Amino acid sequence: MEKTSDNQTERTPLLLITAAIEQGGRTMASLLRKGPLLGITGSAQIRNVQGEEVQTLDQIGQETFLGLFRRSRAVLSVLSEEAEMPEVLPCDEKTSLLVAMDPLDGSSNISVNAPIGSIFSIFRPPAPSSSSPEGLFLNASSPLLSAYLLYSVSTSLVLAFSGETRVFTLDPDTGEFLGDGSPWRFPDKGKIYSTNEAYLPRWEKPLQDYLSWIKKERNPSMILRYIGALVGDFHRNLLKGGIYLYPAEAGEKTSGKLRLLYEACPMAHIARNAGGIATDGKQDILTIVPRSVHQRVPLIVGSVDLVREFQERTGHPLSGL
């Protein structure tokens, strides 16, 4: 990493946190490769605070990254999908930062050997930082750095910082994440849409009409590609150009499915730094002020032209993006 923050006092903790993410990625990539042989690919037989079934590797991912952040002494508090409340860590309070994470995204893909990931956002704590652990995250600034790890044919690390998004690949022989140093940009045009069409009957009418239009009338037409793991679907669209859609459902789930602070927000930050856009269907994801640490939101993210087209077709054109 050549640059992470314009504030030199934040440079050291950001580098320490990034090093912890890299080490966690190496550890998890190794465990995932050997998972079936070690007997760790099944359910842990418990449910997390979200009411979701926890996989054994979910627990391992939580313990791995939390332990690395604790040892870095650069993290004031960690918010995780797997824990009800943020955990305060021993640190240098003058320079420490906040981390929100989904330690293993798409863990239902583990048993079928499909792509999964880990997602992170790093925030500057509010000043003064005497708030409760929950209040720290609810009042934090926009992300300083966001990252995800993609565990697939190879292991990728994607970092967004200082207005750029960069992609690195793990060399399993050396353990280093290597890249060519060039910022990555969303292609301006794309033809991929990623969504779970099984939920189409639950969507509001404008969303149903939009999906019908891109399948039957749009010129050029688009193709569906959907893995079922946010990191995997986002990464494909980042490289090839496309739009990812997990909109709100009509009725009870109008608040959306994905969590704002450790799923939607980091992906929005990475997209923005790569020249893309992310919205909840009405406003920029990065402008949403969280009401709770596990708040859920709809997410539409991808190439600029495709997201703007979605907004216009569904009656909420974006301005200023």
Coordinates of C-alpha atoms in Angstrom, one line a residue:
M1 CA 0.0 0.0 0.0
E2 CA 1.5 3.3 -1.0
K3 CA -1.1 5.6 0.6
T4 CA -4.0 5.1 2.9
S5 CA -4.9 8.4 4.5
D6 CA -4.0 12.0 4.2
N7 CA -3.8 12.1 8.0
Q8 CA -0.3 10.8 9.0
T9 CA -1.6 9.9 12.5
E10 CA -4.0 7.4 10.9
R11 CA -1.4 5.9 8.5
T12 CA 0.2 3.6 11.1
P13 CA -3.1 2.1 12.4
L14 CA -4.4 1.7 8.9
L15 CA -1.3 -0.2 7.9
L16 CA -1.5 -2.4 11.0
I17 CA -5.2 -3.1 10.3
T18 CA -4.5 -3.9 6.7
A19 CA -1.7 -6.3 7.7
A20 CA -4.1 -8.0 10.1
I21 CA -6.7 -8.4 7.2
E22 CA -3.9 -9.8 5.0
Q23 CA -2.8 -12.3 7.6
G24 CA -6.4 -13.3 8.3
G25 CA -6.9 -13.8 4.5
R26 CA -3.9 -16.2 4.4
T27 CA -5.2 -18.1 7.4
M28 CA -8.7 -18.4 6.1
A29 CA -7.6 -19.3 2.5
S30 CA -5.6 -22.2 3.9
L31 CA -8.4 -23.4 6.1
L32 CA -10.9 -23.2 3.4
R33 CA -8.7 -25.3 1.0
K34 CA -8.5 -28.0 3.6
G35 CA -11.9 -27.6 5.1
P36 CA -13.5 -30.9 4.0
L37 CA -10.4 -32.8 5.1
L38 CA -10.4 -31.1 8.5
G39 CA -14.1 -31.7 9.0
I40 CA -14.9 -28.0 9.5
T41 CA -17.3 -27.3 6.6
G42 CA -20.5 -28.1 8.4
S43 CA -23.0 -26.2 10.7
A44 CA -22.0 -25.2 14.2
Q45 CA -25.6 -26.0 15.2
I46 CA -26.3 -22.5 16.6
R47 CA -27.8 -19.3 15.2
N48 CA -26.2 -15.8 15.4
V49 CA -27.8 -12.5 16.5
Q50 CA -29.3 -12.2 13.0
G51 CA -31.2 -15.5 13.4
E52 CA -29.0 -17.2 10.8
E53 CA -27.5 -20.6 11.0
V54 CA -23.8 -20.3 11.9
Q55 CA -21.2 -22.5 10.1
T56 CA -18.2 -23.8 11.9
L57 CA -16.0 -21.6 9.5
D58 CA -18.1 -18.6 10.5
Q59 CA -16.9 -19.1 14.1
I60 CA -13.3 -19.7 12.9
G61 CA -13.4 -16.5 10.8
Q62 CA -14.7 -14.5 13.7
E63 CA -12.0 -15.8 16.1
T64 CA -9.3 -15.4 13.5
F65 CA -9.9 -11.8 12.5
L66 CA -10.9 -10.7 16.0
G67 CA -7.6 -12.1 17.4
L68 CA -5.5 -10.4 14.8
F69 CA -7.2 -7.0 15.4
R70 CA -6.7 -7.5 19.1
R71 CA -3.0 -8.1 18.7
S72 CA -2.6 -5.2 16.3
R73 CA -3.5 -2.7 19.1
A74 CA -4.7 -0.4 16.4
V75 CA -8.4 -1.2 16.8
L76 CA -10.6 0.5 19.4
S77 CA -13.7 -1.6 18.8
V78 CA -14.9 -4.3 16.3
L79 CA -18.5 -4.7 15.1
S80 CA -19.2 -8.1 13.6
E81 CA -22.1 -9.9 12.0
E82 CA -21.5 -12.7 14.4
A83 CA -21.8 -10.7 17.6
E84 CA -24.7 -8.8 19.1
M85 CA -22.7 -5.8 20.2
P86 CA -19.3 -4.3 19.3
E87 CA -16.3 -5.6 21.2
V88 CA -13.8 -3.1 22.7
L89 CA -10.2 -4.1 22.3
P90 CA -6.9 -3.1 24.0
C91 CA -5.4 -0.3 22.0
D92 CA -3.7 3.1 21.8
E93 CA -6.8 5.2 22.1
K94 CA -5.2 8.3 20.6
T95 CA -4.7 6.7 17.2
S96 CA -7.0 3.6 17.1
L97 CA -9.8 3.1 14.7
L98 CA -13.1 1.2 14.4
V99 CA -13.6 -2.0 12.3
A100 CA -16.9 -3.3 11.1
M101 CA -16.7 -6.8 9.5
D102 CA -18.5 -9.8 8.1
P103 CA -15.9 -12.4 8.8
L104 CA -17.3 -14.9 6.3
D105 CA -19.8 -13.7 3.7
G106 CA -21.8 -16.3 1.8
S107 CA -21.0 -19.1 4.2
S108 CA -23.9 -21.2 2.8
N109 CA -21.6 -21.7 -0.2
I110 CA -19.0 -23.5 1.9
S111 CA -20.5 -27.0 1.6
V112 CA -20.7 -26.8 -2.2
N113 CA -17.2 -25.3 -2.7
A114 CA -18.5 -22.1 -4.2
P115 CA -16.9 -18.6 -3.7
I116 CA -17.2 -16.9 -0.4
G117 CA -15.5 -13.8 1.2
S118 CA -14.7 -11.5 4.1
I119 CA -15.8 -7.9 4.2
F120 CA -14.4 -4.9 6.3
S121 CA -14.8 -1.2 6.7
I122 CA -12.5 0.9 8.9
F123 CA -13.8 4.1 10.4
R124 CA -12.4 7.1 12.4
P125 CA -14.1 7.1 15.8
P126 CA -16.2 10.2 16.6
A127 CA -14.6 12.9 18.8
P128 CA -14.7 12.7 21.7
S129 CA -14.7 8.9 21.6
S130 CA -16.3 8.4 25.1
S131 CA -19.5 7.0 23.5
S132 CA -20.7 3.5 24.2
P133 CA -19.3 0.9 21.8
E134 CA -22.5 1.0 19.9
G135 CA -22.5 4.8 19.8
L136 CA -19.0 4.8 18.3
F137 CA -20.3 3.1 15.2
L138 CA -23.5 5.0 14.9
N139 CA -21.7 8.3 15.0
A140 CA -18.6 7.4 13.0
S141 CA -17.5 9.2 9.9
S142 CA -17.5 7.7 6.3
P143 CA -15.0 4.8 5.9
L144 CA -11.3 5.6 5.7
L145 CA -10.6 2.2 4.1
S146 CA -12.8 -0.7 3.0
A147 CA -11.7 -4.1 1.9
Y148 CA -12.9 -7.6 1.0
L149 CA -11.2 -10.9 0.6
L150 CA -12.5 -13.3 -2.1
Y151 CA -11.8 -17.0 -1.6
S152 CA -12.2 -18.8 -4.9
V153 CA -9.9 -20.2 -7.6
S154 CA -7.4 -17.8 -6.2
T155 CA -7.6 -15.5 -3.1
S156 CA -8.1 -11.8 -3.9
L157 CA -7.8 -8.8 -1.7
V158 CA -9.5 -5.7 -2.8
L159 CA -8.8 -2.4 -1.0
A160 CA -10.4 1.0 -1.3
F161 CA -8.5 4.0 0.1
S162 CA -7.6 7.5 -0.8
G163 CA -10.0 7.6 -3.8
E164 CA -8.7 4.4 -5.4
T165 CA -9.6 0.7 -5.5
R166 CA -6.8 -1.8 -5.9
V167 CA -6.9 -5.5 -6.5
F168 CA -4.2 -7.9 -5.1
T169 CA -3.8 -11.7 -5.5
L170 CA -2.4 -14.1 -2.9
D171 CA 0.7 -15.9 -4.0
P172 CA 0.4 -19.2 -2.1
D173 CA 4.1 -19.9 -2.4
T174 CA 5.3 -16.7 -0.7
G175 CA 2.2 -15.7 1.2
E176 CA 2.3 -12.2 -0.3
F177 CA -0.6 -10.3 -1.8
L178 CA 0.7 -9.0 -5.1
G179 CA -0.7 -6.5 -7.6
D180 CA 0.4 -4.4 -10.5
G181 CA -0.1 -1.2 -8.5
S182 CA -2.8 0.2 -10.9
P183 CA -6.1 1.5 -9.6
W184 CA -9.1 -0.6 -10.7
R185 CA -12.2 1.0 -12.3
F186 CA -15.6 -0.3 -13.0
P187 CA -16.2 -0.6 -16.7
D188 CA -18.4 2.3 -17.8
K189 CA -20.7 -0.1 -19.6
G190 CA -21.7 -3.6 -18.6
K191 CA -24.2 -6.3 -19.5
I192 CA -24.4 -8.4 -16.3
Y193 CA -27.1 -8.2 -13.7
S194 CA -26.8 -10.2 -10.5
T195 CA -29.9 -10.9 -8.4
N196 CA -32.0 -13.7 -6.9
E197 CA -34.9 -13.8 -9.3
A198 CA -36.7 -16.2 -6.9
Y199 CA -37.6 -13.1 -4.9
L200 CA -39.2 -11.3 -7.8
P201 CA -42.8 -11.9 -6.7
R202 CA -42.0 -10.1 -3.4
W203 CA -40.6 -7.0 -5.1
E204 CA -42.6 -3.8 -5.6
K205 CA -44.2 -3.3 -9.1
P206 CA -41.6 -0.8 -10.4
L207 CA -38.8 -3.3 -9.6
Q208 CA -40.6 -6.1 -11.3
D209 CA -41.2 -4.0 -14.4
Y210 CA -37.5 -3.0 -14.4
L211 CA -36.4 -6.7 -14.4
S212 CA -38.9 -7.6 -17.1
W213 CA -37.6 -4.7 -19.2
I214 CA -33.9 -5.6 -19.0
K215 CA -34.7 -9.2 -19.9
K216 CA -37.1 -8.6 -22.8
E217 CA -36.8 -5.0 -24.2
R218 CA -33.4 -3.5 -23.3
N219 CA -31.0 -3.1 -26.1
P220 CA -28.4 -4.4 -25.7
S221 CA -29.9 -7.2 -23.6
M222 CA -28.3 -8.3 -20.3
I223 CA -27.3 -11.6 -18.9
L224 CA -27.9 -13.0 -15.4
R225 CA -25.0 -14.2 -13.3
Y226 CA -25.6 -14.9 -9.6
I227 CA -23.4 -16.7 -7.1
G228 CA -25.3 -16.0 -3.9
A229 CA -22.3 -14.4 -2.1
L230 CA -22.1 -10.6 -2.1
V231 CA -18.3 -10.6 -2.5
G232 CA -18.4 -13.0 -5.5
D233 CA -21.1 -11.2 -7.4
F234 CA -19.6 -7.8 -6.7
H235 CA -16.1 -8.9 -7.8
R236 CA -17.3 -10.2 -11.1
N237 CA -19.2 -7.0 -11.8
L238 CA -16.2 -4.9 -10.8
L239 CA -14.0 -6.7 -13.3
K240 CA -16.5 -7.1 -16.2
G241 CA -19.1 -4.4 -15.6
G242 CA -22.5 -5.0 -14.2
I243 CA -25.1 -4.3 -11.5
Y244 CA -25.9 -6.1 -8.3
L245 CA -29.4 -5.9 -6.9
Y246 CA -30.8 -6.9 -3.5
P247 CA -33.8 -4.5 -3.3
A248 CA -36.3 -4.2 -0.6
E249 CA -39.3 -6.5 -0.6
A250 CA -42.9 -5.3 -0.5
G251 CA -44.6 -5.8 2.9
E252 CA -42.6 -6.8 6.0
K253 CA -39.0 -6.6 4.6
T254 CA -39.0 -3.1 3.2
S255 CA -35.8 -2.3 5.1
G256 CA -33.8 -4.7 3.0
K257 CA -31.6 -7.7 3.7
L258 CA -28.0 -6.7 3.8
R259 CA -26.4 -5.0 6.8
L260 CA -25.4 -1.3 6.3
L261 CA -22.2 -1.0 8.3
Y262 CA -20.4 -4.2 7.3
E263 CA -21.9 -5.2 3.9
A264 CA -23.5 -2.4 2.0
C265 CA -21.3 0.4 3.3
P266 CA -17.9 -1.2 2.5
M267 CA -19.1 -2.3 -1.0
A268 CA -20.5 1.2 -1.6
H269 CA -17.1 2.7 -0.6
I270 CA -15.2 0.2 -2.8
A271 CA -17.5 1.0 -5.7
R272 CA -17.3 4.7 -5.3
N273 CA -13.5 4.5 -5.3
A274 CA -13.6 2.4 -8.4
G275 CA -15.9 4.9 -10.3
G276 CA -19.2 3.0 -9.5
I277 CA -22.4 3.9 -7.6
A278 CA -24.3 2.3 -4.7
T279 CA -27.8 3.2 -3.7
D280 CA -30.6 1.8 -1.5
G281 CA -33.0 2.6 -4.3
K282 CA -33.5 6.2 -3.2
Q283 CA -30.3 7.6 -1.9
D284 CA -26.5 7.1 -1.9
I285 CA -25.6 4.3 0.6
L286 CA -22.7 6.4 1.9
T287 CA -25.1 9.2 3.0
I288 CA -27.3 6.9 5.2
V289 CA -26.9 7.6 8.9
P290 CA -27.2 4.3 10.8
R291 CA -29.9 3.9 13.4
S292 CA -28.6 0.6 14.8
V293 CA -25.4 -1.4 14.4
H294 CA -27.1 -4.2 12.6
Q295 CA -29.4 -2.1 10.5
R296 CA -30.4 -3.6 7.1
V297 CA -30.7 -1.8 3.9
P298 CA -31.5 -2.6 0.2
L299 CA -28.4 -2.5 -2.0
I300 CA -28.1 -1.7 -5.7
V301 CA -24.4 -1.3 -6.7
G302 CA -22.3 -1.4 -9.9
S303 CA -21.4 0.4 -13.0
V304 CA -22.5 4.1 -13.2
D305 CA -24.7 3.8 -16.3
L306 CA -26.5 0.7 -15.1
V307 CA -27.3 2.0 -11.6
R308 CA -28.5 5.3 -13.0
E309 CA -30.6 3.4 -15.5
F310 CA -32.1 1.4 -12.7
Q311 CA -32.9 4.5 -10.7
E312 CA -34.6 6.2 -13.7
R313 CA -36.6 3.1 -14.6
T314 CA -37.9 2.7 -11.0
G315 CA -38.8 6.3 -10.5
H316 CA -35.9 7.6 -8.3
P317 CA -33.3 9.2 -10.6
L318 CA -30.0 10.0 -8.9
S319 CA -28.7 13.6 -8.8
G320 CA -25.2 14.6 -8.0
L321 CA -23.7 11.1 -8.5

